[in-house]
Amino acid sequence: MEWINDGNLDFLKKRKVEAKEEAQKSVASIISNVKTGGDEALKAYTKQFDGIALEAIRVTESEIREAAARVPEQVLKAIKQAAQNIRAFHEKQVPQSWTETVDQGVVLGQKVTALDSVGVYVPGGTACYPSSVLMGAIPALVAGVKRVVLVSPPQKNGLIADGVLAAAREIGIHEIYQVGGAQAIAALAYGTESIQPVDKIVGPGNLYVMLAKKHVFGDVAIDSLAGPSEIAVVADETANAGWIAADLLSQAEHDRLSMPVLVTTSQAFGKEVEQEIEKQLKELPRVEIASASVNNQGKIILVKDIQEAAAAVNQIAPEHLELATNDPHEILPLIRNAGAIFLGKYSSEPVGDYFAGPNHIIPTNGSARYASPLGVDSFIKHSSIIEYSDVALQANGQAIAAFARFEGLEGHARAVEKRMKGAVIHG
Amino acid sequence: MEWINDGNLDFLKKRKVEAKEEAQKSVASIISNVKTGGDEALKAYTKQFDGIALEAIRVTESEIREAAARVPEQVLKAIKQAAQNIRAFHEKQVPQSWTETVDQGVVLGQKVTALDSVGVYVPGGTACYPSSVLMGAIPALVAGVKRVVLVSPPQKNGLIADGVLAAAREIGIHEIYQVGGAQAIAALAYGTESIQPVDKIVGPGNLYVMLAKKHVFGDVAIDSLAGPSEIAVVADETANAGWIAADLLSQAEHDRLSMPVLVTTSQAFGKEVEQEIEKQLKELPRVEIASASVNNQGKIILVKDIQEAAAAVNQIAPEHLELATNDPHEILPLIRNAGAIFLGKYSSEPVGDYFAGPNHIIPTNGSARYASPLGVDSFIKHSSIIEYSDVALQANGQAIAAFARFEGLEGHARAVEKRMKGAVIHG
């Protein structure tokens, strides 16, 4: 962990990972080939990148059932309980349509509609993330999206991971395709013989998935561009150094580029956490990844008071933020930029990653400055409602026409004036 | 206008405008040069593209005041009234933070925060769109964004259009820069000596502005990628053909690529509208643009009933939709995809473009399938709140650890187990 004692957070400027032009070109070519080649292109790329010769692109019902049967009972139970909690939280996010009658019989409002179809990308390869299935798909289901599709690359055994299929089955998702990478994003955006295109693509993935999402953005919607993830913990000497070290390591074990940051008012506490990290690190199975993260990205930022702590957090705009001080509610109002905020000593980050209910697909890489966790609002859109009365049109028509004419849009002015009683129609 | 009598809407597939590689390269190079060259690069591009040798990049207070004084009183009054209506509508969109105590003393919720800074792009050149200032900036102000910045290219006289500056002044925006194009987007995204970077860039622009927004997306937030705009009017024989023709033309006069579409159950009415368009078109000042739009993009879609009409609309996903049938509320529930919906015969599109209150920055080019008009939600983000109690952690810790361990994230499991009383700590 690198100590920062002078408030200089310039390390944040180096966070952005510039995508290499080569990777961008490769992604553009994959997308173009899937557009023209369809299923055959998907199969060729799956052979090339995943080493798997797919027979069918869609996972069958019996494959889903058999995979779920291989998952331990205890894990299935945890998936079920997590799904319930995630559903309950997201149900509180559902927005309602509204209309309101304002002056002169004018009705204005918003009509809320779910998207028709959504694709959820679930990372695969050597990893297995059933939690990503729940977090990506449940908000869409709660929003009322009728078609929720899952894509995930096949593992070395030629199948999507059992846990991923089990989680999909638990929440009632049956349209699942065993393709990953940029080719899966292209298929979801433009369609192939097997895969109908969707309106929006969500879910985290590797650099190629991210570049592909950026490429298709505008033809379909995407959630956000996921980058390396962060945790910032604000803690004082009342916190348990062993617990805080474990939380920082839980972020570090994700990825070499993960950034674990401790912000503390106490140098002694910071040193204690540092020692705990060193101790616990050695005993972690993913010690190699976690060490790289801790050594290259890890920071301990020493601050004077909670104002300085909050200022540092707001500059970092972390994906995850733990407030583990004696009175976390004292700092909370000062926090402007953070994806998910964990308060108090029992709110360890993994509680939110898996179980509590709020989403774990959260803005990374400082984008909590302007973005929100995935939620029901990611899967609905609203339409404005405007119903003007005759009275209101007569009363305001002149102002509207004057405004339009000033902008040089005579046709706009005339469309209104034609409806005005006794108005002089120009032209 | 082209008649479509067989329900075949394949013309929609041709809507997407593929950006030429040349334009993309040019935009990438402009952005890179502004990143390194700062203000000097902005001035060089303004000379090259707008023909103006800028002395200062920021517009002065006296320039704003003098510009506003040159705008006719009647227009200033219309701007003021429109601003009031827009503010009133968007105030109804402001979301609230919430927390809720669920089982076992667990508190979950969402904290809503406005973005810190936003840049609004206002198109310029030969046009003058004060309405774009109001629609782009007011939702940000209502959301509580502290720094709202305006950029717009200088006109041939070397100044931003009077109306644009007058509208900015009316709503209290004073940080205004006279730069446009991809160079303005680059400056807002990465900053120069004169312009501090912002968190989000909104507002419509030409192809270069759009490509630049897509390029910087991910480093900053953007609203959407604006394309050619559409109006669809659903009308039966009870509608006034002259009024409907005028509404279709008000869209057509925007741009050669604008798409005016009539969807009607009555062939006779369709023919009447067609004749009215021909008659009114000749008398429009922007006859050349409107003719190109009507002749190349205009469609009359003949349908059997309102079900077919709604199905056609949902496929088009128009930016603007007028429901000008005898009972518009009969169709409204069938509409899934439309940016702004105008109901009844007095709700002419320009009423919404300028005045009613809902936003006129609306998803174009079919993106109403998945996107919403600009609004207060475009300028806030929310953070999840998770506060777990000791009791809840003890009760659920085993499930959380089992889930984490199944995903191969041992560090996550341990972070939770360390907090569990009497738990066996693995490893």
PDB file of C-alpha atoms in Angstrom, chain A residues 120-235:
ATOM      1  CA  VAL A 120     -27.363  -9.549 -20.101  1.00  0.00           C
ATOM      2  CA  TYR A 121     -23.679 -10.347 -20.556  1.00  0.00           C
ATOM      3  CA  VAL A 122     -22.249 -12.656 -17.899  1.00  0.00           C
ATOM      4  CA  PRO A 123     -18.466 -13.031 -17.834  1.00  0.00           C
ATOM      5  CA  GLY A 124     -17.190 -16.575 -18.097  1.00  0.00           C
ATOM      6  CA  GLY A 125     -14.051 -18.390 -19.057  1.00  0.00           C
ATOM      7  CA  THR A 126     -12.393 -19.626 -15.875  1.00  0.00           C
ATOM      8  CA  ALA A 127     -14.801 -17.746 -13.607  1.00  0.00           C
ATOM      9  CA  CYS A 128     -18.391 -18.465 -12.626  1.00  0.00           C
ATOM     10  CA  TYR A 129     -20.557 -15.564 -11.543  1.00  0.00           C
ATOM     11  CA  PRO A 130     -24.157 -16.530 -10.761  1.00  0.00           C
ATOM     12  CA  SER A 131     -24.398 -13.283  -8.790  1.00  0.00           C
ATOM     13  CA  SER A 132     -23.933 -11.340 -12.053  1.00  0.00           C
ATOM     14  CA  VAL A 133     -26.941 -13.167 -13.510  1.00  0.00           C
ATOM     15  CA  LEU A 134     -29.113 -12.075 -10.602  1.00  0.00           C
ATOM     16  CA  MET A 135     -27.850  -8.494 -10.581  1.00  0.00           C
ATOM     17  CA  GLY A 136     -28.081  -8.022 -14.346  1.00  0.00           C
ATOM     18  CA  ALA A 137     -31.409  -9.676 -14.975  1.00  0.00           C
ATOM     19  CA  ILE A 138     -33.620  -9.130 -11.916  1.00  0.00           C
ATOM     20  CA  PRO A 139     -33.951  -5.331 -12.385  1.00  0.00           C
ATOM     21  CA  ALA A 140     -35.019  -5.959 -16.002  1.00  0.00           C
ATOM     22  CA  LEU A 141     -37.601  -8.523 -14.914  1.00  0.00           C
ATOM     23  CA  VAL A 142     -38.898  -6.184 -12.194  1.00  0.00           C
ATOM     24  CA  ALA A 143     -39.119  -3.358 -14.758  1.00  0.00           C
ATOM     25  CA  GLY A 144     -41.369  -5.592 -16.859  1.00  0.00           C
ATOM     26  CA  VAL A 145     -39.026  -6.367 -19.768  1.00  0.00           C
ATOM     27  CA  LYS A 146     -40.672  -9.262 -21.578  1.00  0.00           C
ATOM     28  CA  ARG A 147     -37.591 -10.727 -23.248  1.00  0.00           C
ATOM     29  CA  VAL A 148     -34.471 -11.037 -21.088  1.00  0.00           C
ATOM     30  CA  VAL A 149     -31.667 -12.903 -22.821  1.00  0.00           C
ATOM     31  CA  LEU A 150     -28.429 -14.144 -21.322  1.00  0.00           C
ATOM     32  CA  VAL A 151     -25.089 -14.595 -23.094  1.00  0.00           C
ATOM     33  CA  SER A 152     -21.954 -16.072 -21.570  1.00  0.00           C
ATOM     34  CA  PRO A 153     -18.892 -17.747 -23.048  1.00  0.00           C
ATOM     35  CA  PRO A 154     -18.525 -21.521 -22.727  1.00  0.00           C
ATOM     36  CA  GLN A 155     -15.940 -22.863 -20.289  1.00  0.00           C
ATOM     37  CA  LYS A 156     -13.212 -25.324 -21.177  1.00  0.00           C
ATOM     38  CA  ASN A 157     -15.712 -28.208 -20.845  1.00  0.00           C
ATOM     39  CA  GLY A 158     -17.821 -26.616 -23.588  1.00  0.00           C
ATOM     40  CA  LEU A 159     -20.667 -25.464 -21.327  1.00  0.00           C
ATOM     41  CA  ILE A 160     -21.620 -22.285 -19.550  1.00  0.00           C
ATOM     42  CA  ALA A 161     -20.788 -22.589 -15.840  1.00  0.00           C
ATOM     43  CA  ASP A 162     -23.357 -24.575 -13.811  1.00  0.00           C
ATOM     44  CA  GLY A 163     -23.902 -21.765 -11.314  1.00  0.00           C
ATOM     45  CA  VAL A 164     -24.728 -19.272 -14.054  1.00  0.00           C
ATOM     46  CA  LEU A 165     -27.346 -21.597 -15.544  1.00  0.00           C
ATOM     47  CA  ALA A 166     -28.712 -22.397 -12.082  1.00  0.00           C
ATOM     48  CA  ALA A 167     -29.129 -18.711 -11.271  1.00  0.00           C
ATOM     49  CA  ALA A 168     -30.855 -18.115 -14.623  1.00  0.00           C
ATOM     50  CA  ARG A 169     -33.215 -21.007 -13.934  1.00  0.00           C
ATOM     51  CA  GLU A 170     -33.981 -19.696 -10.438  1.00  0.00           C
ATOM     52  CA  ILE A 171     -35.250 -16.392 -11.852  1.00  0.00           C
ATOM     53  CA  GLY A 172     -36.997 -17.879 -14.880  1.00  0.00           C
ATOM     54  CA  ILE A 173     -34.621 -17.001 -17.718  1.00  0.00           C
ATOM     55  CA  HIS A 174     -34.561 -19.600 -20.459  1.00  0.00           C
ATOM     56  CA  GLU A 175     -33.173 -17.817 -23.515  1.00  0.00           C
ATOM     57  CA  ILE A 176     -29.448 -18.385 -23.025  1.00  0.00           C
ATOM     58  CA  TYR A 177     -26.678 -18.378 -25.635  1.00  0.00           C
ATOM     59  CA  GLN A 178     -23.221 -19.827 -25.086  1.00  0.00           C
ATOM     60  CA  VAL A 179     -21.217 -17.089 -26.764  1.00  0.00           C
ATOM     61  CA  GLY A 180     -19.044 -14.418 -25.207  1.00  0.00           C
ATOM     62  CA  GLY A 181     -16.674 -11.597 -26.080  1.00  0.00           C
ATOM     63  CA  ALA A 182     -17.183  -8.903 -28.691  1.00  0.00           C
ATOM     64  CA  GLN A 183     -18.937 -11.479 -30.907  1.00  0.00           C
ATOM     65  CA  ALA A 184     -21.739 -11.903 -28.335  1.00  0.00           C
ATOM     66  CA  ILE A 185     -22.207  -8.131 -28.115  1.00  0.00           C
ATOM     67  CA  ALA A 186     -22.420  -7.912 -31.920  1.00  0.00           C
ATOM     68  CA  ALA A 187     -25.014 -10.701 -32.009  1.00  0.00           C
ATOM     69  CA  LEU A 188     -27.156  -8.972 -29.376  1.00  0.00           C
ATOM     70  CA  ALA A 189     -26.899  -5.639 -31.189  1.00  0.00           C
ATOM     71  CA  TYR A 190     -27.544  -6.732 -34.764  1.00  0.00           C
ATOM     72  CA  GLY A 191     -28.926 -10.273 -34.531  1.00  0.00           C
ATOM     73  CA  THR A 192     -27.951 -13.535 -36.215  1.00  0.00           C
ATOM     74  CA  GLU A 193     -30.028 -16.496 -37.425  1.00  0.00           C
ATOM     75  CA  SER A 194     -30.213 -17.809 -33.828  1.00  0.00           C
ATOM     76  CA  ILE A 195     -30.241 -14.585 -31.832  1.00  0.00           C
ATOM     77  CA  GLN A 196     -32.831 -11.854 -32.287  1.00  0.00           C
ATOM     78  CA  PRO A 197     -31.375  -8.391 -31.564  1.00  0.00           C
ATOM     79  CA  VAL A 198     -32.197  -6.637 -28.271  1.00  0.00           C
ATOM     80  CA  ASP A 199     -32.853  -3.013 -27.333  1.00  0.00           C
ATOM     81  CA  LYS A 200     -30.218  -2.807 -24.610  1.00  0.00           C
ATOM     82  CA  ILE A 201     -27.100  -4.698 -23.522  1.00  0.00           C
ATOM     83  CA  VAL A 202     -25.945  -4.686 -19.899  1.00  0.00           C
ATOM     84  CA  GLY A 203     -23.385  -6.413 -17.740  1.00  0.00           C
ATOM     85  CA  PRO A 204     -19.648  -6.284 -17.161  1.00  0.00           C
ATOM     86  CA  GLY A 205     -17.018  -7.950 -19.318  1.00  0.00           C
ATOM     87  CA  ASN A 206     -13.372  -7.770 -20.303  1.00  0.00           C
ATOM     88  CA  LEU A 207     -11.725  -5.059 -22.418  1.00  0.00           C
ATOM     89  CA  TYR A 208     -13.050  -6.532 -25.681  1.00  0.00           C
ATOM     90  CA  VAL A 209     -16.594  -6.669 -24.359  1.00  0.00           C
ATOM     91  CA  MET A 210     -16.292  -3.082 -23.202  1.00  0.00           C
ATOM     92  CA  LEU A 211     -14.923  -1.870 -26.545  1.00  0.00           C
ATOM     93  CA  ALA A 212     -17.677  -3.756 -28.363  1.00  0.00           C
ATOM     94  CA  LYS A 213     -20.339  -2.139 -26.181  1.00  0.00           C
ATOM     95  CA  LYS A 214     -18.921   1.288 -26.972  1.00  0.00           C
ATOM     96  CA  HIS A 215     -18.860   0.421 -30.673  1.00  0.00           C
ATOM     97  CA  VAL A 216     -22.541  -0.632 -30.865  1.00  0.00           C
ATOM     98  CA  PHE A 217     -23.707   2.177 -28.551  1.00  0.00           C
ATOM     99  CA  GLY A 218     -26.146   4.340 -30.492  1.00  0.00           C
ATOM    100  CA  ASP A 219     -27.537   1.397 -32.458  1.00  0.00           C
ATOM    101  CA  VAL A 220     -28.638  -0.163 -29.172  1.00  0.00           C
ATOM    102  CA  ALA A 221     -28.489   1.100 -25.618  1.00  0.00           C
ATOM    103  CA  ILE A 222     -25.803  -0.074 -23.203  1.00  0.00           C
ATOM    104  CA  ASP A 223     -25.466   0.362 -19.462  1.00  0.00           C
ATOM    105  CA  SER A 224     -21.972   1.666 -18.843  1.00  0.00           C
ATOM    106  CA  LEU A 225     -18.402   0.911 -19.749  1.00  0.00           C
ATOM    107  CA  ALA A 226     -17.046  -1.209 -16.923  1.00  0.00           C
ATOM    108  CA  GLY A 227     -13.436  -0.727 -15.947  1.00  0.00           C
ATOM    109  CA  PRO A 228     -11.264  -1.823 -13.031  1.00  0.00           C
ATOM    110  CA  SER A 229     -13.203  -1.664  -9.791  1.00  0.00           C
ATOM    111  CA  GLU A 230     -12.502   0.202  -6.562  1.00  0.00           C
ATOM    112  CA  ILE A 231     -13.193   0.134  -2.871  1.00  0.00           C
ATOM    113  CA  ALA A 232     -12.584   3.071  -0.571  1.00  0.00           C
ATOM    114  CA  VAL A 233     -12.900   2.540   3.170  1.00  0.00           C
ATOM    115  CA  VAL A 234     -13.121   5.511   5.501  1.00  0.00           C
ATOM    116  CA  ALA A 235     -12.150   4.286   8.959  1.00  0.00           C
TER     117      ALA A 235
END
